[in-house]
Coordinates of C-alpha atoms in Angstrom, one line a residue:
X1 CA -1.9 1.5 6.6
X2 CA -2.0 0.4 10.2
X3 CA 0.9 -2.0 10.9
X4 CA 1.5 -3.2 14.4
X5 CA 4.7 -5.1 14.2
X6 CA 5.0 -8.4 16.1
X7 CA 7.1 -11.5 15.7
X8 CA 10.4 -12.5 14.2
X9 CA 9.7 -11.2 10.7
X10 CA 8.4 -7.8 11.9
X11 CA 11.6 -6.0 11.0
X12 CA 11.8 -7.1 7.4
X13 CA 8.0 -6.9 6.9
X14 CA 8.0 -3.4 8.4
X15 CA 10.7 -2.3 6.1
X16 CA 8.8 -3.5 3.1
X17 CA 5.5 -2.0 4.3
X18 CA 7.2 1.4 5.0
X19 CA 8.8 1.4 1.6
X20 CA 5.5 0.6 -0.1
X21 CA 3.7 3.3 1.9
X22 CA 6.3 6.0 1.1
X23 CA 6.3 5.0 -2.6
X24 CA 2.5 5.2 -2.7
X25 CA 2.2 8.4 -0.6
X26 CA 0.0 6.5 1.9
X27 CA 0.0 7.2 5.6
X28 CA 1.5 4.5 7.8
X29 CA 0.7 4.2 11.5
X30 CA 2.4 1.7 13.7
X31 CA 0.3 1.8 16.9
X32 CA -3.4 1.5 17.6
X33 CA -3.2 4.7 19.7
X34 CA -1.8 6.6 16.7
X35 CA -4.6 5.2 14.5
X36 CA -7.2 6.3 17.0
X37 CA -5.7 9.8 17.1
X38 CA -5.7 10.0 13.3
X39 CA -9.4 8.9 13.2
X40 CA -10.3 11.5 15.9
X41 CA -8.4 14.2 14.0
X42 CA -10.2 13.3 10.7
X43 CA -13.6 13.4 12.5
X44 CA -12.8 16.7 14.1
X45 CA -11.8 18.2 10.7
X46 CA -15.1 17.0 9.2
X47 CA -17.2 18.7 11.8
X48 CA -15.4 22.1 12.1
X49 CA -13.0 24.2 10.1
X50 CA -9.3 23.9 10.8
X51 CA -7.9 27.0 12.5
X52 CA -4.4 27.9 13.6
X53 CA -2.5 30.6 15.4
X54 CA 1.1 31.2 16.2
X55 CA 2.5 30.2 19.6
X56 CA 2.9 33.8 20.4
X57 CA -0.8 34.5 19.8
X58 CA -1.7 31.3 21.7
X59 CA 0.2 32.4 24.8
X60 CA -1.0 36.0 24.5
X61 CA -4.6 34.8 24.6
X62 CA -3.9 32.3 27.4
X63 CA -2.2 35.1 29.4
X64 CA -5.2 37.4 28.9
X65 CA -7.5 34.7 30.4
X66 CA -5.3 34.4 33.5
X67 CA -5.5 38.1 34.3

């Protein structure tokens, strides 16, 4: 769900939309920039495998490049 609140009824509408999203286990985004970031993340995950490392490993690797 992409909900960009605007207007006088935005608070009550937003509360209902958030409640429905949580109850249904559906992602809720409230800005277009967040929606774009989500789309970019989904596309990236479709094109390459997800990888991760600890912050310690990240900084150790970054430090090695600076030497």
